[in-house]
Amino acid sequence: MPGSGLISGRKHALDGLRTLAVAGVFLFHAVTELVPGGLIGVDVFFTLSGFVITLLIMKEYLATGRLRLGVFYAKRLARLWPALLALCGVIVTVGVVFPASKWAGQEGFVLPAAGYVMNLARIGVLGESIPGETLGPAWTLAVEEQFYLVWPLLLLVLLRFWTVRTVAWITAGLAAAFLLERFLLVMLGAPLNRLYNGPDTRADELLIGCTLALVFTTVTPGSRSHVSLRNAARWAGPLAGTALLAAVFLLKEPDTPGLWFSAFWTAGPTVLSLLSAVFIGSLVLQPAGFAGRILSHPWLAGPGRDLSYAIYLWHLPVYLLLMPLVPSLWLRVALAAALTVLLACVSHRLVETPVRRWANARLEPAVEPSSPESTAGRGREPVAAGRAPAGDQG
């Protein structure tokens, strides 16, 4: 498949953005008063996840004319599940050995976390609602995995009947529909727990990222639309990035019913996701721009590529474990950050990388085109139609 598309190849600035997003979430849990909007990192992750997963799907679809769903799901499971299972196993083991620690009594949260239903468990869909405690952050993984079960199938169906450009419009319409649904839930008095954890109430954020990927897939490098997007990115990207950064330090998500509660939980996630999409788009369109150069620096891009997932998994359990042991706040924050990164390195080196290599060695041949001739034919046709191949960001 041709590699000259607008979004072919890895975008290292997006890896750097992952690092900043997970740092925001860590700081929110550690020093909430200083970083009240740190959970915006979750909104960024949802948008980036929809963007990346759609690029992966489109890369294979445009190269081969299909998507092997079994291989797709197997690779996602191999990428995400081992580190999560390792986390669950360590927390339960330590909790049993040290019953006075903050990791004790977490056994009841393991199944919802490992089964990717923590968000539903927090809402109370599976019985009495649970907080999740050390495994509470698994709710975001559950939202994403539930979305991944539906989106590839839906996307393939849509692509069977419509062009990529039309599918992008349909996807944007679906995001708007979920925004409307969230508005109705707010008006009907849905509790914050439902609005925050629902797979449907977060679907618009993922779909906005999907829409961005589909739009970029239709753009031919050097075309008029490409030039227009780059010109827009020069001013829109910095504005969106500045707005997100300001919100990290100034925005406190409302938790008390009222006008601001209703307004934020109707439109807030969508607005944050749109800002994230604009910023992500600007990084792709202007990789050599100021923000792109900073976020592509190895000190940011490296951890985002290799460690951000494990850092997200481990940061809250580590911080909770240290809370009763280290009274000094800033010493606790520093120790938690260091220990979290250390555990993330161990997870990456000893758990994630070996399993991923093992899985890829068995699954990659299944996604190869049947012949060079068929690959070339399929690759040229989308590009000729103005559909640039997608790149692997994951």
mmCIF file of N, CA, C and O in Angstrom, residues 307-348:
data_model
loop_
_atom_site.group_PDB
_atom_site.id
_atom_site.type_symbol
_atom_site.label_atom_id
_atom_site.label_comp_id
_atom_site.label_asym_id
_atom_site.label_seq_id
_atom_site.Cartn_x
_atom_site.Cartn_y
_atom_site.Cartn_z
ATOM 1 N N LEU A 307 4.699 3.695 27.552
ATOM 2 C CA LEU A 307 4.364 3.589 28.970
ATOM 3 C C LEU A 307 3.022 4.179 29.361
ATOM 4 O O LEU A 307 2.553 3.928 30.479
ATOM 5 N N SER A 308 2.406 4.993 28.501
ATOM 6 C CA SER A 308 1.221 5.743 28.936
ATOM 7 C C SER A 308 0.095 4.827 29.400
ATOM 8 O O SER A 308 -0.600 5.131 30.378
ATOM 9 N N TYR A 309 -0.106 3.709 28.723
ATOM 10 C CA TYR A 309 -1.190 2.791 29.108
ATOM 11 C C TYR A 309 -0.943 2.225 30.504
ATOM 12 O O TYR A 309 -1.823 2.257 31.374
ATOM 13 N N ALA A 310 0.266 1.716 30.729
ATOM 14 C CA ALA A 310 0.578 1.137 32.052
ATOM 15 C C ALA A 310 0.607 2.211 33.134
ATOM 16 O O ALA A 310 0.217 1.953 34.276
ATOM 17 N N ILE A 311 1.061 3.416 32.798
ATOM 18 C CA ILE A 311 1.030 4.502 33.780
ATOM 19 C C ILE A 311 -0.406 4.779 34.198
ATOM 20 O O ILE A 311 -0.700 4.972 35.386
ATOM 21 N N TYR A 312 -1.305 4.796 33.223
ATOM 22 C CA TYR A 312 -2.714 5.024 33.553
ATOM 23 C C TYR A 312 -3.248 3.926 34.473
ATOM 24 O O TYR A 312 -3.978 4.200 35.430
ATOM 25 N N LEU A 313 -2.881 2.687 34.192
ATOM 26 C CA LEU A 313 -3.353 1.572 35.014
ATOM 27 C C LEU A 313 -2.824 1.660 36.445
ATOM 28 O O LEU A 313 -3.574 1.424 37.407
ATOM 29 N N TRP A 314 -1.559 2.000 36.607
ATOM 30 C CA TRP A 314 -0.904 1.879 37.901
ATOM 31 C C TRP A 314 -0.971 3.140 38.766
ATOM 32 O O TRP A 314 -0.758 3.052 39.988
ATOM 33 N N HIS A 315 -1.248 4.304 38.192
ATOM 34 C CA HIS A 315 -1.035 5.537 38.957
ATOM 35 C C HIS A 315 -1.930 5.631 40.196
ATOM 36 O O HIS A 315 -1.461 6.009 41.276
ATOM 37 N N LEU A 316 -3.208 5.291 40.061
ATOM 38 C CA LEU A 316 -4.097 5.423 41.209
ATOM 39 C C LEU A 316 -3.838 4.356 42.274
ATOM 40 O O LEU A 316 -3.796 4.682 43.474
ATOM 41 N N PRO A 317 -3.668 3.075 41.911
ATOM 42 C CA PRO A 317 -3.321 2.093 42.944
ATOM 43 C C PRO A 317 -2.063 2.476 43.719
ATOM 44 O O PRO A 317 -2.021 2.334 44.951
ATOM 45 N N VAL A 318 -1.053 2.957 43.016
ATOM 46 C CA VAL A 318 0.193 3.332 43.691
ATOM 47 C C VAL A 318 -0.048 4.506 44.632
ATOM 48 O O VAL A 318 0.412 4.498 45.788
ATOM 49 N N TYR A 319 -0.771 5.507 44.178
ATOM 50 C CA TYR A 319 -1.000 6.678 45.015
ATOM 51 C C TYR A 319 -1.823 6.314 46.259
ATOM 52 O O TYR A 319 -1.520 6.765 47.366
ATOM 53 N N LEU A 320 -2.849 5.495 46.075
ATOM 54 C CA LEU A 320 -3.659 5.078 47.216
ATOM 55 C C LEU A 320 -2.842 4.252 48.204
ATOM 56 O O LEU A 320 -3.016 4.360 49.423
ATOM 57 N N LEU A 321 -1.940 3.432 47.694
ATOM 58 C CA LEU A 321 -1.095 2.615 48.565
ATOM 59 C C LEU A 321 -0.184 3.487 49.419
ATOM 60 O O LEU A 321 0.062 3.196 50.600
ATOM 61 N N LEU A 322 0.302 4.594 48.836
ATOM 62 C CA LEU A 322 1.245 5.453 49.545
ATOM 63 C C LEU A 322 0.572 6.459 50.479
ATOM 64 O O LEU A 322 1.241 7.018 51.364
ATOM 65 N N MET A 323 -0.712 6.693 50.300
ATOM 66 C CA MET A 323 -1.386 7.738 51.075
ATOM 67 C C MET A 323 -1.194 7.594 52.588
ATOM 68 O O MET A 323 -0.795 8.549 53.259
ATOM 69 N N PRO A 324 -1.447 6.431 53.164
ATOM 70 C CA PRO A 324 -1.266 6.326 54.621
ATOM 71 C C PRO A 324 0.192 6.158 55.037
ATOM 72 O O PRO A 324 0.513 6.269 56.215
ATOM 73 N N LEU A 325 1.071 5.895 54.073
ATOM 74 C CA LEU A 325 2.471 5.612 54.401
ATOM 75 C C LEU A 325 3.356 6.841 54.325
ATOM 76 O O LEU A 325 4.390 6.902 55.008
ATOM 77 N N VAL A 326 2.974 7.810 53.477
ATOM 78 C CA VAL A 326 3.812 9.003 53.277
ATOM 79 C C VAL A 326 2.968 10.238 53.564
ATOM 80 O O VAL A 326 2.200 10.690 52.704
ATOM 81 N N PRO A 327 3.059 10.826 54.740
ATOM 82 C CA PRO A 327 2.204 11.967 55.106
ATOM 83 C C PRO A 327 2.446 13.212 54.255
ATOM 84 O O PRO A 327 1.520 13.952 53.955
ATOM 85 N N SER A 328 3.681 13.465 53.886
ATOM 86 C CA SER A 328 4.012 14.664 53.122
ATOM 87 C C SER A 328 3.434 14.577 51.717
ATOM 88 O O SER A 328 3.749 13.643 50.950
ATOM 89 N N LEU A 329 2.604 15.558 51.339
ATOM 90 C CA LEU A 329 1.928 15.518 50.051
ATOM 91 C C LEU A 329 2.902 15.465 48.887
ATOM 92 O O LEU A 329 2.820 14.570 48.028
ATOM 93 N N TRP A 330 3.830 16.414 48.832
ATOM 94 C CA TRP A 330 4.699 16.482 47.654
ATOM 95 C C TRP A 330 5.703 15.361 47.604
ATOM 96 O O TRP A 330 6.079 14.906 46.508
ATOM 97 N N LEU A 331 6.134 14.866 48.765
ATOM 98 C CA LEU A 331 6.981 13.679 48.763
ATOM 99 C C LEU A 331 6.186 12.483 48.258
ATOM 100 O O LEU A 331 6.691 11.667 47.476
ATOM 101 N N ARG A 332 4.919 12.401 48.674
ATOM 102 C CA ARG A 332 4.063 11.310 48.218
ATOM 103 C C ARG A 332 3.841 11.379 46.712
ATOM 104 O O ARG A 332 3.882 10.358 46.017
ATOM 105 N N VAL A 333 3.604 12.575 46.196
ATOM 106 C CA VAL A 333 3.394 12.740 44.758
ATOM 107 C C VAL A 333 4.644 12.321 43.985
ATOM 108 O O VAL A 333 4.555 11.599 42.987
ATOM 109 N N ALA A 334 5.807 12.757 44.463
ATOM 110 C CA ALA A 334 7.057 12.414 43.779
ATOM 111 C C ALA A 334 7.311 10.909 43.814
ATOM 112 O O ALA A 334 7.679 10.298 42.797
ATOM 113 N N LEU A 335 7.115 10.303 44.992
ATOM 114 C CA LEU A 335 7.319 8.855 45.101
ATOM 115 C C LEU A 335 6.314 8.086 44.247
ATOM 116 O O LEU A 335 6.672 7.094 43.601
ATOM 117 N N ALA A 336 5.061 8.545 44.238
ATOM 118 C CA ALA A 336 4.038 7.879 43.441
ATOM 119 C C ALA A 336 4.372 7.961 41.957
ATOM 120 O O ALA A 336 4.214 6.975 41.217
ATOM 121 N N ALA A 337 4.836 9.123 41.510
ATOM 122 C CA ALA A 337 5.202 9.277 40.102
ATOM 123 C C ALA A 337 6.358 8.350 39.739
ATOM 124 O O ALA A 337 6.321 7.654 38.718
ATOM 125 N N ALA A 338 7.388 8.321 40.593
ATOM 126 C CA ALA A 338 8.554 7.480 40.309
ATOM 127 C C ALA A 338 8.186 5.999 40.314
ATOM 128 O O ALA A 338 8.587 5.240 39.414
ATOM 129 N N LEU A 339 7.417 5.573 41.323
ATOM 130 C CA LEU A 339 7.049 4.169 41.417
ATOM 131 C C LEU A 339 6.108 3.770 40.281
ATOM 132 O O LEU A 339 6.213 2.653 39.738
ATOM 133 N N THR A 340 5.218 4.665 39.898
ATOM 134 C CA THR A 340 4.308 4.377 38.791
ATOM 135 C C THR A 340 5.078 4.175 37.494
ATOM 136 O O THR A 340 4.820 3.227 36.741
ATOM 137 N N VAL A 341 6.025 5.055 37.216
ATOM 138 C CA VAL A 341 6.828 4.924 35.992
ATOM 139 C C VAL A 341 7.648 3.637 36.034
ATOM 140 O O VAL A 341 7.763 2.929 35.021
ATOM 141 N N LEU A 342 8.199 3.316 37.200
ATOM 142 C CA LEU A 342 8.976 2.079 37.330
ATOM 143 C C LEU A 342 8.111 0.864 37.034
ATOM 144 O O LEU A 342 8.510 -0.034 36.271
ATOM 145 N N LEU A 343 6.922 0.805 37.632
ATOM 146 C CA LEU A 343 6.026 -0.328 37.390
ATOM 147 C C LEU A 343 5.560 -0.367 35.936
ATOM 148 O O LEU A 343 5.381 -1.447 35.367
ATOM 149 N N ALA A 344 5.375 0.804 35.344
ATOM 150 C CA ALA A 344 4.989 0.850 33.934
ATOM 151 C C ALA A 344 6.106 0.292 33.052
ATOM 152 O O ALA A 344 5.839 -0.416 32.078
ATOM 153 N N CYS A 345 7.353 0.609 33.396
ATOM 154 C CA CYS A 345 8.483 0.054 32.644
ATOM 155 C C CYS A 345 8.533 -1.465 32.756
ATOM 156 O O CYS A 345 8.776 -2.173 31.767
ATOM 157 N N VAL A 346 8.304 -1.958 33.972
ATOM 158 C CA VAL A 346 8.287 -3.411 34.178
ATOM 159 C C VAL A 346 7.151 -4.038 33.366
ATOM 160 O O VAL A 346 7.334 -5.072 32.713
ATOM 161 N N SER A 347 5.977 -3.415 33.413
ATOM 162 C CA SER A 347 4.839 -3.927 32.667
ATOM 163 C C SER A 347 5.131 -3.945 31.168
ATOM 164 O O SER A 347 4.852 -4.925 30.479
ATOM 165 N N HIS A 348 5.707 -2.863 30.680
ATOM 166 C CA HIS A 348 5.999 -2.775 29.241
ATOM 167 C C HIS A 348 7.006 -3.833 28.818
ATOM 168 O O HIS A 348 6.826 -4.497 27.790
#
